[in-house]
Each structure stands twice: as C-alpha cells, then as structure tokens.
Coordinates of C-alpha atoms in Angstrom, one line a residue:
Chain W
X1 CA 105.4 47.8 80.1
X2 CA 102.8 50.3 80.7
X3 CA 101.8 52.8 78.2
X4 CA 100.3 56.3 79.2
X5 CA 97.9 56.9 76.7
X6 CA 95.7 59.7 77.2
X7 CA 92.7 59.4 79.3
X8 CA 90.7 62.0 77.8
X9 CA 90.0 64.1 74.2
X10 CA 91.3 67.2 73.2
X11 CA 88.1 68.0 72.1
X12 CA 86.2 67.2 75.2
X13 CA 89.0 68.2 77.9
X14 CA 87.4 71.0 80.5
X15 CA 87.3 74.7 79.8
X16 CA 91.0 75.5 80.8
X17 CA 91.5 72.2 82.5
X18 CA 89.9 73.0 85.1
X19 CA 88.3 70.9 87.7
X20 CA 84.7 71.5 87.7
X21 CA 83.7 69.1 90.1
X22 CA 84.3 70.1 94.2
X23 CA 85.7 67.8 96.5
X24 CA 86.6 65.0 93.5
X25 CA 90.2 64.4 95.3
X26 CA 88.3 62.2 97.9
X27 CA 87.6 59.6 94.5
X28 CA 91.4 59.9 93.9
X29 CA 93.2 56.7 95.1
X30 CA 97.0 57.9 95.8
X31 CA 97.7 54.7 97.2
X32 CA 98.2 52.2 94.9
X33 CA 101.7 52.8 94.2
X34 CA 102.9 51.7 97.1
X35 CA 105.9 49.1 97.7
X36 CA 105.2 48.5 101.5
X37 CA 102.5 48.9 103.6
X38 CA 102.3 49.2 107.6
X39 CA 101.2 46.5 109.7
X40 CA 100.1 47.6 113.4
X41 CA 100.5 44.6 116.0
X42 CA 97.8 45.6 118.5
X43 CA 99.4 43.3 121.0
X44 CA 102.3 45.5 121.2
X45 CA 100.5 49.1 120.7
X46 CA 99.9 51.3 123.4
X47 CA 97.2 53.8 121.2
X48 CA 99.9 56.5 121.6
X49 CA 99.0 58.1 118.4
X50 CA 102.6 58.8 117.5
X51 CA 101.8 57.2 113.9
X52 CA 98.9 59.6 112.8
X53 CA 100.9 62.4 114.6
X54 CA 104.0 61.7 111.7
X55 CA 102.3 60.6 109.2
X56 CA 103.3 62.9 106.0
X57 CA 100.1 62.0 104.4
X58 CA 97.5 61.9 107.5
X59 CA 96.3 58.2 106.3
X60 CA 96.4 57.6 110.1
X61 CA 92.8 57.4 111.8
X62 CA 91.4 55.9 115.0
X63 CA 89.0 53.3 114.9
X64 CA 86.1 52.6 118.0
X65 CA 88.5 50.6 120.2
X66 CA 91.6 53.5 119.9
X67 CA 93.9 52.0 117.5
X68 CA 95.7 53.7 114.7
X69 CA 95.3 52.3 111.1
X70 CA 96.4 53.6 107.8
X71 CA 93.8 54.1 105.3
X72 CA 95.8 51.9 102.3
X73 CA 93.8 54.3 99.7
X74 CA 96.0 57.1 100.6
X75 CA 99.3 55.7 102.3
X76 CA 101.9 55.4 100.1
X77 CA 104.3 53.2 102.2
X78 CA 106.9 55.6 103.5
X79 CA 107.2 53.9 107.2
X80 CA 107.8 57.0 108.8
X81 CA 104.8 55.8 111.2
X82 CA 106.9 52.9 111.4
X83 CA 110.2 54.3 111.9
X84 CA 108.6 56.4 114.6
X85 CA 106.5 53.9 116.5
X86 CA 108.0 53.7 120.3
X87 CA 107.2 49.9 120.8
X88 CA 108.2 49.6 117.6
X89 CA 104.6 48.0 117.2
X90 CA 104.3 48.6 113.0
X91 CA 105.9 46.3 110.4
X92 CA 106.7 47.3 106.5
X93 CA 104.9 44.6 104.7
X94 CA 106.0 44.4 101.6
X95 CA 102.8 44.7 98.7
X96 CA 102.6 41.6 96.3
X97 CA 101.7 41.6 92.9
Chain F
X1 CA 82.9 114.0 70.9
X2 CA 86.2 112.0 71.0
X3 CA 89.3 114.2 71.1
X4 CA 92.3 114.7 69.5
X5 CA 94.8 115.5 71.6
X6 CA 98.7 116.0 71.4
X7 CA 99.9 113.2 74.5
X8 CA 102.5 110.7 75.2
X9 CA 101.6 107.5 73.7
X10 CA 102.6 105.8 77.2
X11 CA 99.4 108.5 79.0
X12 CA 97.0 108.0 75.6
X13 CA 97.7 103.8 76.8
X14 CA 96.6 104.4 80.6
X15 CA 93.2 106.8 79.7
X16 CA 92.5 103.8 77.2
X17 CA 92.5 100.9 79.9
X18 CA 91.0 104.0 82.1
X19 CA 88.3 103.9 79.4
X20 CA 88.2 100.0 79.0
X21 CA 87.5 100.4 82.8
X22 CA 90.1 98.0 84.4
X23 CA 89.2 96.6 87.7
X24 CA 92.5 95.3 88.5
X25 CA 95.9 96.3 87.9
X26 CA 98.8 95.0 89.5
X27 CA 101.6 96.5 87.7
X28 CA 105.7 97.1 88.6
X29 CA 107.2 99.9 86.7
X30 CA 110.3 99.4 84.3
X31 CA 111.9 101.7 81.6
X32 CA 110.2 102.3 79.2
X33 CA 106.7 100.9 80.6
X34 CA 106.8 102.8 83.3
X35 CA 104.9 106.0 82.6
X36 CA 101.7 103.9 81.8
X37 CA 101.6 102.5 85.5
X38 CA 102.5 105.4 86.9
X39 CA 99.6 107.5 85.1
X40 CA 97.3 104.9 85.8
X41 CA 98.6 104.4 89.2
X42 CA 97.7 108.4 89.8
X43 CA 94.0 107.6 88.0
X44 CA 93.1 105.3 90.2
X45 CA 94.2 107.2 93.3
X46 CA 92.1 110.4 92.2
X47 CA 89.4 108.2 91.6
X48 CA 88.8 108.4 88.2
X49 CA 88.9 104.5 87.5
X50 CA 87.2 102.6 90.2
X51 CA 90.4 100.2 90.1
X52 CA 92.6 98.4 92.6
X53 CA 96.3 99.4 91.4
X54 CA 98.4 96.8 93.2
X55 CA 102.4 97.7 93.6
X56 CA 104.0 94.5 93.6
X57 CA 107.3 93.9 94.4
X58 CA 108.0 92.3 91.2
X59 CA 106.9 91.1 87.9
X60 CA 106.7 87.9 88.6
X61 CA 104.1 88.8 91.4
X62 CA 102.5 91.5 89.3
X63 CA 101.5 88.2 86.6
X64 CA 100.8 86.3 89.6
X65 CA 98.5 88.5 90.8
X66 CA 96.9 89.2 87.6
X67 CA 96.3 85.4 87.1
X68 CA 94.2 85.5 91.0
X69 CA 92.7 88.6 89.6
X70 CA 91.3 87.4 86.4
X71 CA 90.4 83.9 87.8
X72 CA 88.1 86.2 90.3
X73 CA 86.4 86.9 87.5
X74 CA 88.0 90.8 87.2
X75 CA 89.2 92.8 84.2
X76 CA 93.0 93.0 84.7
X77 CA 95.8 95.2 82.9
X78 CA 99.3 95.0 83.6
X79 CA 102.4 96.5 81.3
X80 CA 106.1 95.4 81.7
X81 CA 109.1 95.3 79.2
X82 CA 112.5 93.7 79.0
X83 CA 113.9 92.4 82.3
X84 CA 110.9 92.7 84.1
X85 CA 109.2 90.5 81.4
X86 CA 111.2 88.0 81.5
X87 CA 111.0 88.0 85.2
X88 CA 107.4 87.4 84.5
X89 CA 108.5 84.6 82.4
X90 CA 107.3 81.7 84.7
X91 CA 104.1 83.0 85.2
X92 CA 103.3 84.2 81.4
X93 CA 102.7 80.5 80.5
X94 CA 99.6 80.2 82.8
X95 CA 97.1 82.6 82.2
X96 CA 97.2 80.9 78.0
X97 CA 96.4 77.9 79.7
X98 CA 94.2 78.5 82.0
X99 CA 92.2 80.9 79.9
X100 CA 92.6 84.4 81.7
X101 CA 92.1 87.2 79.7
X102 CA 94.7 89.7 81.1
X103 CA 95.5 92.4 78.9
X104 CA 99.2 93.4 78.7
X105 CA 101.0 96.2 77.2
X106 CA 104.4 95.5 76.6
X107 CA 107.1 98.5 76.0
X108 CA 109.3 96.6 74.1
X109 CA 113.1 96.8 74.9
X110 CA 116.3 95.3 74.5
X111 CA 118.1 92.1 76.9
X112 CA 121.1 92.4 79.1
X113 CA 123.8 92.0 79.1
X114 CA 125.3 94.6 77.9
X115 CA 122.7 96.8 79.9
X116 CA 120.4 98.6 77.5
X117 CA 116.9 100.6 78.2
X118 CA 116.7 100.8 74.2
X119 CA 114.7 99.0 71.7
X120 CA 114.8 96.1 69.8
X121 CA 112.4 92.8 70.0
X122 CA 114.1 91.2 71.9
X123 CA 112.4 90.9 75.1
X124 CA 109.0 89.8 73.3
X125 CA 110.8 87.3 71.3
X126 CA 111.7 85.5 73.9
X127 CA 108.1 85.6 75.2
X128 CA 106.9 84.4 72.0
X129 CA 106.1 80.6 72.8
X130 CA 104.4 81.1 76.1
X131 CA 101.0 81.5 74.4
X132 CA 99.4 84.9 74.4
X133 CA 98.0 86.5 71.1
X134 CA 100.3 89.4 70.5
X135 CA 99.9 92.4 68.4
X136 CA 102.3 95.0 67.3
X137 CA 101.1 99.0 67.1
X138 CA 102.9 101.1 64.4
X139 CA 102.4 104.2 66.2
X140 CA 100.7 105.8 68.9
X141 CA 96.8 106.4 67.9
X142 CA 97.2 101.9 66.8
X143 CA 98.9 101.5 70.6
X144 CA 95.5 102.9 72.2
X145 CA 93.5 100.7 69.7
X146 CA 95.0 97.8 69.3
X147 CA 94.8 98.2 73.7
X148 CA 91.1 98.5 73.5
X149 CA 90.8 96.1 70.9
X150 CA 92.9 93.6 73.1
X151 CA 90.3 93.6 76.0
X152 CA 87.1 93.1 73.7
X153 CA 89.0 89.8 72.3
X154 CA 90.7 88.7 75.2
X155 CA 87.3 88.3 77.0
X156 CA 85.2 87.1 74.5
X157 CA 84.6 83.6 75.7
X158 CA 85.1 82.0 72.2
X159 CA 88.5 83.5 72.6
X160 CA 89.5 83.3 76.4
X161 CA 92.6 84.3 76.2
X162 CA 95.5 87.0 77.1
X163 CA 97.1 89.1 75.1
X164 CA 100.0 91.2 75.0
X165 CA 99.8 94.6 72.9
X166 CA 103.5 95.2 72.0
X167 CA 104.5 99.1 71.1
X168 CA 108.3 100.0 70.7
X169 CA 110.0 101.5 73.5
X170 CA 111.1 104.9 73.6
X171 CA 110.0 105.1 70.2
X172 CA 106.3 105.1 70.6
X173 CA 105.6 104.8 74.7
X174 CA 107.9 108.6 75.0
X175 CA 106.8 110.1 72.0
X176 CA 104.0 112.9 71.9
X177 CA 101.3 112.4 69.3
X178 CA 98.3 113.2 68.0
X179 CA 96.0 111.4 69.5
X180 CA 91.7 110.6 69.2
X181 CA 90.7 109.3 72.6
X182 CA 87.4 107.6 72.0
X183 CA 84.3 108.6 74.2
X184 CA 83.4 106.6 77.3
X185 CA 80.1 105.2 75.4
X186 CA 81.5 104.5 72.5
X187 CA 84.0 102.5 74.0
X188 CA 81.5 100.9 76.3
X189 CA 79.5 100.1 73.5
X190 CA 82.8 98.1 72.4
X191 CA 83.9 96.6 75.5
X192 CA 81.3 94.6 76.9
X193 CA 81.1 93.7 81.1
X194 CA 83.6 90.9 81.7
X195 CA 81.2 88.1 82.1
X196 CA 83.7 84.9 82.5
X197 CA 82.5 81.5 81.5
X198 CA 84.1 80.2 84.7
X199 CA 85.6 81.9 88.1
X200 CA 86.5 81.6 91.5
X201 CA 83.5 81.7 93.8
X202 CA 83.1 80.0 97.0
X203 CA 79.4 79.6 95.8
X204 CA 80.7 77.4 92.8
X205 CA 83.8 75.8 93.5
X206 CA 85.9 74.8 91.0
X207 CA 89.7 74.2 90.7
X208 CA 91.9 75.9 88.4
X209 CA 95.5 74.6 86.9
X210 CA 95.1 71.1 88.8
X211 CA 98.4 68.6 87.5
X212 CA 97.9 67.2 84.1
X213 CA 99.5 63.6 83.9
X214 CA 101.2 62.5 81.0
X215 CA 97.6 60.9 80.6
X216 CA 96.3 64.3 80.0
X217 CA 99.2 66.7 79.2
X218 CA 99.2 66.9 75.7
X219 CA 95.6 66.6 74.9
X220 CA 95.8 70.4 77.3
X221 CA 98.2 71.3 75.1
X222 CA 96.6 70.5 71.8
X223 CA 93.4 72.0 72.9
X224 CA 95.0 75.3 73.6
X225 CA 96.8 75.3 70.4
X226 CA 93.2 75.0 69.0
X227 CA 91.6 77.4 70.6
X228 CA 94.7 80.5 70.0
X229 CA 94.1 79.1 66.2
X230 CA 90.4 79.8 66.2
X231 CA 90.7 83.1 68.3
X232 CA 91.6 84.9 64.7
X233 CA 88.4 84.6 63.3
X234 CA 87.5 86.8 66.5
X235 CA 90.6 89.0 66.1
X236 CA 89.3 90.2 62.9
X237 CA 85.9 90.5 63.1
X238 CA 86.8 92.7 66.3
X239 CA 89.0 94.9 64.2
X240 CA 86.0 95.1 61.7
X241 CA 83.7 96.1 64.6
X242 CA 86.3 98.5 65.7
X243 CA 86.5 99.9 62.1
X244 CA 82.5 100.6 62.1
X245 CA 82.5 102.4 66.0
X246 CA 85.2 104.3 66.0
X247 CA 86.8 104.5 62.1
X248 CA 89.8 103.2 61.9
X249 CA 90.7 99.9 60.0
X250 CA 93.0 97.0 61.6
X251 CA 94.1 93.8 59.8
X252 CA 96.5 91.1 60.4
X253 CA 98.7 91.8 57.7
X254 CA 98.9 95.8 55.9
X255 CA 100.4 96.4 52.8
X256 CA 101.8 99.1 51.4
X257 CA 102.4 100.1 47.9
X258 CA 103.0 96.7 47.4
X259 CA 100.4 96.2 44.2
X260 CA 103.1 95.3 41.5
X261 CA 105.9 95.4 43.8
X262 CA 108.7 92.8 43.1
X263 CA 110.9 93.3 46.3
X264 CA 108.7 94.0 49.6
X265 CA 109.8 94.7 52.7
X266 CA 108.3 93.0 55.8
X267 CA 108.4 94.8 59.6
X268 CA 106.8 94.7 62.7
X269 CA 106.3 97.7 64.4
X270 CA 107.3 101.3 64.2
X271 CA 109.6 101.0 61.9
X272 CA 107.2 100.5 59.7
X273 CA 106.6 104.4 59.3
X274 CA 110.4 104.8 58.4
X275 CA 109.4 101.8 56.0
X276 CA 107.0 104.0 54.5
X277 CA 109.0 106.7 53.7
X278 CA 111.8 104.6 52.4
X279 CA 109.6 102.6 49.9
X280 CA 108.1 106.1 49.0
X281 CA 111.4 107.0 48.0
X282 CA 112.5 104.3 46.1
X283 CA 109.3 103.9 44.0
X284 CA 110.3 108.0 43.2
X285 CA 113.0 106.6 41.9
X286 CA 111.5 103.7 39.8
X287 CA 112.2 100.9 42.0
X288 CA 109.2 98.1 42.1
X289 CA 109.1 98.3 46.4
X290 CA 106.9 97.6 48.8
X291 CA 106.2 96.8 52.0
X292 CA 104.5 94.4 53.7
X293 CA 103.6 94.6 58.0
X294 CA 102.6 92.5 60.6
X295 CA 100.2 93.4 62.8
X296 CA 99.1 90.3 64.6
X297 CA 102.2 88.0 65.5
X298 CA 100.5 85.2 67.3
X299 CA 98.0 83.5 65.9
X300 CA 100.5 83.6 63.4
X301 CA 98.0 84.8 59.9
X302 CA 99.6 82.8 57.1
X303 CA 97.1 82.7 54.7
X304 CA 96.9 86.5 54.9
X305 CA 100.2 86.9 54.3
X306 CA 100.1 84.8 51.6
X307 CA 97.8 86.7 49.9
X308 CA 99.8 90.1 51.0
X309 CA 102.6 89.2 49.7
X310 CA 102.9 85.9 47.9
X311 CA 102.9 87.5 44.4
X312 CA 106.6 89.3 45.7
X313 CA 109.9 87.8 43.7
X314 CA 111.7 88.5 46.8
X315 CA 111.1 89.3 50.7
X316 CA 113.5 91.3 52.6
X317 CA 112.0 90.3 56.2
X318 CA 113.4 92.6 59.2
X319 CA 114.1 91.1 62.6
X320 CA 114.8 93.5 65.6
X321 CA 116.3 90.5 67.7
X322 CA 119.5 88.3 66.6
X323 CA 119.2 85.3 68.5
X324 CA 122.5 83.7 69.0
X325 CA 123.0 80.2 67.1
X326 CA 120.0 80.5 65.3
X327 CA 119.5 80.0 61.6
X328 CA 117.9 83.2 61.5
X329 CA 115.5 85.9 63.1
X330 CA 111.5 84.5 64.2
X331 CA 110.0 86.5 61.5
X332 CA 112.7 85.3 59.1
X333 CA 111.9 81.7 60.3
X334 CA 108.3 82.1 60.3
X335 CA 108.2 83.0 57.0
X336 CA 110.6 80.6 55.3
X337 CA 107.7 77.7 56.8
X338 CA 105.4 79.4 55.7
X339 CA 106.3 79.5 52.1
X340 CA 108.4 75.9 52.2
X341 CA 108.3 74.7 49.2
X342 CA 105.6 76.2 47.4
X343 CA 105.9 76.7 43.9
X344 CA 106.3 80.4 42.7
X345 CA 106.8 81.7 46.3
X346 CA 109.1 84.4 47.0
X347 CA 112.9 84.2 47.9
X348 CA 113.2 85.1 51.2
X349 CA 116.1 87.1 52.8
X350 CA 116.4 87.6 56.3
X351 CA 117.6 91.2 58.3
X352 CA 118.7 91.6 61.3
X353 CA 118.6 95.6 62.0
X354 CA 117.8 98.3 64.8
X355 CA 119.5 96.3 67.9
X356 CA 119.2 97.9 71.2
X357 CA 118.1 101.2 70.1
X358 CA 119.9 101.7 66.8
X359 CA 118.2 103.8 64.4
X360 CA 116.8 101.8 61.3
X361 CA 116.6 104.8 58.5
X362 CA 115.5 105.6 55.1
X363 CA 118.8 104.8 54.0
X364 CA 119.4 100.9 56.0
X365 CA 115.8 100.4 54.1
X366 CA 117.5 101.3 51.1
X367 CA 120.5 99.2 51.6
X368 CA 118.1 96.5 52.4
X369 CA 116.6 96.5 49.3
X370 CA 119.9 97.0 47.4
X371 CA 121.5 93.7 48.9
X372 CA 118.0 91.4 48.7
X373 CA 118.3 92.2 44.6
X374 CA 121.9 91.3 44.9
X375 CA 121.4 87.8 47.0
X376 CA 117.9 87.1 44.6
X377 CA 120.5 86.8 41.6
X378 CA 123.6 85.5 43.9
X379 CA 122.5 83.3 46.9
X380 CA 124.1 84.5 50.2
X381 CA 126.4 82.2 52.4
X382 CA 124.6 83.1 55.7
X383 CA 120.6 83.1 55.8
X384 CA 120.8 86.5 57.6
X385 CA 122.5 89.3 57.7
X386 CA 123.0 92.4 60.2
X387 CA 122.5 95.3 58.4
X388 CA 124.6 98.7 59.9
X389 CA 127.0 96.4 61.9
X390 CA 130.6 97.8 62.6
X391 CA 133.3 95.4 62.3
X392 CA 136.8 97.3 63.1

C-alpha cells in the first residue's frame, strides 16, 4: 500500500503556501490516475469534434490531419467523449499496470 | 498634543483604525459592533480616511473580502461579534493560513439560542482554534491600543498574521470614557506602510491557498503553528515600543496585588476592573487575594503566567462561556495543561460566571474566593462551577 508521506519540510514550505512559480499547473500530470483511456478508431471518425466539445477536462486537441486525440497527461478516463461519440468511433481501454 | 477626550469606546475604536489609516474596510454591522462601522463608515464618506468602506451583505463576505483585500497588498479592518462572527466562521480560518494581516475588532457577545445581544465570551470562544492572535482590552483607552498595536504586529512580516482585538460588548464598545487619542505622527511613527512580503500583482503572479495534499497538509499546518508561536516575541516588543511612543505599558499577562497572594483570581477582559475592586476589598479585610489577567489569549503566554502566578496556592480562573459537555471552561482548560503535573503548582478551580450579560460583581468575586478556599481544603465533585446560577 501506498504511504503519503510528506513531500516537503515544514521548515522550507512557501511563505503562506503559496505558489510562487506562474503557470507551474502545465508540469502537473492529472492523468495518471486513470482506469481507462479513449481509443479513437480513425476508420470510423468523421473529425466531428463532438469529443473535445464534451470533454469535462478539454484533454481533446486536433492534430495536422483533423483528428481528435486526448492528451493522456490530463484525461482522466471518464468516457464521456466516448459516450458521446456519434459513430461511436472511441473505445474505453482499460490502463494496465 | 494627543487628547483626552470623554467618547464611546466603540467611536475612540474607528478614529484609531482612522489613525492607523485603513485602506480597506469591508465591514457588516451587528449589535454591539455596530457603532464602529458605522462611525467609520461616516469617516470615510466625509473623506477623512482615504478608505474604501465596503457594505457587504454579510460576514462571511465582509472576511471574504478582507482576505482579496489584504492579499492586494492593502491594510484591512473589519469588526463583527456574535452571530455575525460565526457567520464568518468559514472564512476566519484563511487569512491565519495564508498570512493576511487583517485587523479585527471583535464586540464580544453571547450565542443564540436563546437570543441574546449581551455579553459573555462566547462568540470568541468558539473562534478560538481558527488561528488569529487575539487580545482582550480591559477597558476603553487598552481597546484603542491594543487596536493600534494589532496593525503594527499583524504586518510585521516576521509576524504575518491577523488578529482579532476582543473588547466586551456593551460593556466597553457603549460606554463613554476618557479617552487619549494619539496624534497622527505619533502613530505614524508606530505604524509603518504596509509593505507585504508577497501580493497579488499581475506583474508578479503568484497563487495564493492552492490544495495542500495529504503530502503537504500537515507540514502547512505545523509551519503555521510555528510561526503564531514565534509572533510573541513580536507581540511584546511591540507593546514595549508602544510603552516608549505613546506611555502606556502592555504585557501578556498583568497582575495585580498578587505579590504574596495565596488565592488569585484569573479574568479576561473587563471584568477585570470589577476584579480590582473586589481583591481591593478583600485584602481590606485581610484576605491574601489577587488577581491575575490575560491579555494576550493566543499565542497562548505560558511561561508568563507561570511566572504571574505560579507562586499562587490556589487559582480561581473565570470563564464567560460554559460550553456544553465540556470538562470545563477554555481558560480553565488552558490552565490545568499548563500547570499538569508540575510540582508546587497551584490548585486550580474553574468559574463559570457573567453569561449572556449577567453582571459579575464585587460580591460573585467574593463568593469566588470564598468557595476556591473551601474546594482547596475539600475537592469539588464537578471541575467547574456556575457561580450566581438560579436553580428553582
């Protein structure tokens, strides 16, 4: 089992806890506690951009030929984009290990 | 020159933050705070204090608002009491935390139900966990120092923190007194610009009160519990500083006729002065009596009073609040830790007196007295008593 043992000293914590480093969020990886990820089947997608419309999380981007793919840093596996998907073109994957 | 002048203590309270020179107060009014914000509300508006007065619709957005306030980097004042405090609750956890020095004047009153406007220490006690240094005036000329005093600690960055100034309602913020407000420059001298180690500026981002992880949580916590530990070192040397500018001595922990005293009494607030009297009285009359006050509540001083009053045989320690199921009052609590089983310390016996606006006189101090020498030689059942209750 895990154990959540403190990351940092109480002695050198920040001022206040703050955050005194701008735009640090983008180093934060929200994604790795995902169960399930989305697999897009090009074949069957039509580039409707239903997915990155829905998703909750706006992992969703377009890449240079006008697919959607979720940025597996930041999706955390909901399947909305899935569920939502008119050619039903995504697949929950489950993660391994 | 400063001036002594006959005023409500609640007025003497708002020309003081007028002469600490408050940029921001976002205040709601509730009895008995509520002749502070009003005067102050009517200062700013004549322009006399180049403040913003915000009416909020609440106390919960009047902390709110003073937490944005004093994360911009301004000096912020608000005063509550009772209800309104606790409505404030949620918020009063936060500034601590995340460092803002808001100043607070707190016009302490009794908790519903059953409704009362009245006094007691209740309200505050309830507050007492949530991390602010906290002071308690005796009367009116402390209130208006101890409210000045607040804003030179509170901003000092070895300090960082808010702090609530608590005067008793009715009792002190309705009363007329004679009163030395300090001049402008003297109090300018004292108060330094507000010059906050960290802000809000879109030049600098930063982010204040991100989530702390149980990774991080109680290292936070630990760290803040440090730094409100360390703050009295600042506390007192402020009050020594006060002492030099303007005269008037401050310490944690006062005593009073308390050099050979077996039995002291210990308070916390204005019934103190009664306290005076009533030891006055008794030493008349032979009795070995003292008393023994608190000034500065959190950072709690023990080894002050230690010193104040360790030499006692026996404590007679006054709570104004009787919280229900409890083993006894905070004070009471406080002070049997603090002397836990150390050799020689005094017995302690824990009061509960002056509920929801009941008059603690000469005579309950008396009766105080009279039972603590009874339990010293015959230990009570209960480990507190309610002194001037009714039963039939």
């Amino acid at each position: 089992m895990a154990v959540n043992d403190a990351i940092v000293g109480w002695k050198t914590i920040t001022w206040g806890c703050h955050v005194l480093e701008p735009g640090n969020s983008a180093e934060f990886r929200t994604g790795d506690w995902r169960s399930q990820r989305p697999v897009v089947d090009k074949e069957k997608c039509i580039k409707c951009g239903m997915c990155w419309i829905f998703c909750p999380d706006m992992a969703y981007s377009q890449d240079d030929e006008g697919y959607y793919e979720a940025d597996m840093e930041y999706c955390k596996g909901c399947g909305i984009c899935a569920h939502e998907c008119p050619k039903d073109a995504i697949t929950m994957v489950a993660e391994e290990g | 020159m400063a001036r002594r002048v006959g005023v409500e203590v609640s007025i003497a309270i708002a020309e003081a933050v007028k002469l600490a020179k408050a940029e921001v107060i976002p205040a709601y009014p509730i009895t008995p705070q509520t002749h502070i914000v009003e005067h102050l509300s009517e200062i700013v508006a004549n322009g006399e204090l180049d403040a913003e007065f915000i009416p909020v619709e609440s106390e919960h957005a009047a902390m709110s608002a003073c937490c944005g306030s004093s994360a911009a980097g301004a000096r912020t004042f608000t005063s509550s009491s009772s209800q309104g405090l606790s409505l404030m609750s949620e918020v009063l956890y936060i500034p601590p935390a995340m460092r803002l020095p808001i100043v607070n004047v707190v016009a302490n009153r009794a908790m519903s139900a059953p409704i009362s406007i009245w006094n007691d220490h209740q309200d505050i006690m309830v507050q007492r966990d949530t991390g602010w240094i906290q002071t308690f005036a005796e009367n009116g000329q402390e209130a208006v120092d101890l409210t000045l005093h607040a804003f030179r600690v509170a901003e000092d960055r070895r300090v960082s923190l808010p702090i609530i100034v608590n005067i008793d309602g009715f009792t002190l913020s309705h009363v007329i007194e004679p009163i030395e407000l300090p001049d402008q420059e003297a109090v300018d001298a004292y108060i330094p610009p507000f010059k906050p180690r960290y802000k809000l500026d879109p030049r600098k981002p930063i982010s204040m009160g991100p989530v702390g992880i149980p990774e991080v949580y109680t290292e936070a916590k630990v760290a803040q519990d440090n730094i409100i530990k360390n703050s009295k070192k600042v506390i007192v040397k402020a009050w020594k500083e006060f002492a030099e500018q303007f005269g008037r001595e401050y310490n944690p922990v006062e005593t009073y006729r308390t050099d050979d005293a077996e039995i002291m009494l210990v308070t916390m607030g204005s019934i103190s002065e009664t306290a005076m009297t009533a030891v006055d009285k008794m030493r008349d009359a032979g009795q070995k009596v003292g008393l023994v006050r608190i000034r500065l509540w959190r950072p709690f001083p023990g080894p002050e009073f230690r010193k104040a009053a360790g030499k006692a045989k026996v404590l007679a320690v006054i709570d104004r609040t009787l919280p229900p199921g409890a083993l006894c009052g905070p004070v009471g609590a406080e002070l049997r830790s603090l002397f836990y089983k150390i050799p020689g310390s005094p017995k302690i016996f824990s009061f509960v007196a002056g509920l929801g606006g009941r008059d603690v006189t000469v005579a309950r101090f008396e009766e105080i007295v009279e039972k603590a020498k009874k339990y010293a030689k015959k230990r009570p059942k209960e480990l507190y008593e309610v002194i001037g209750v009714r039963e039939k």
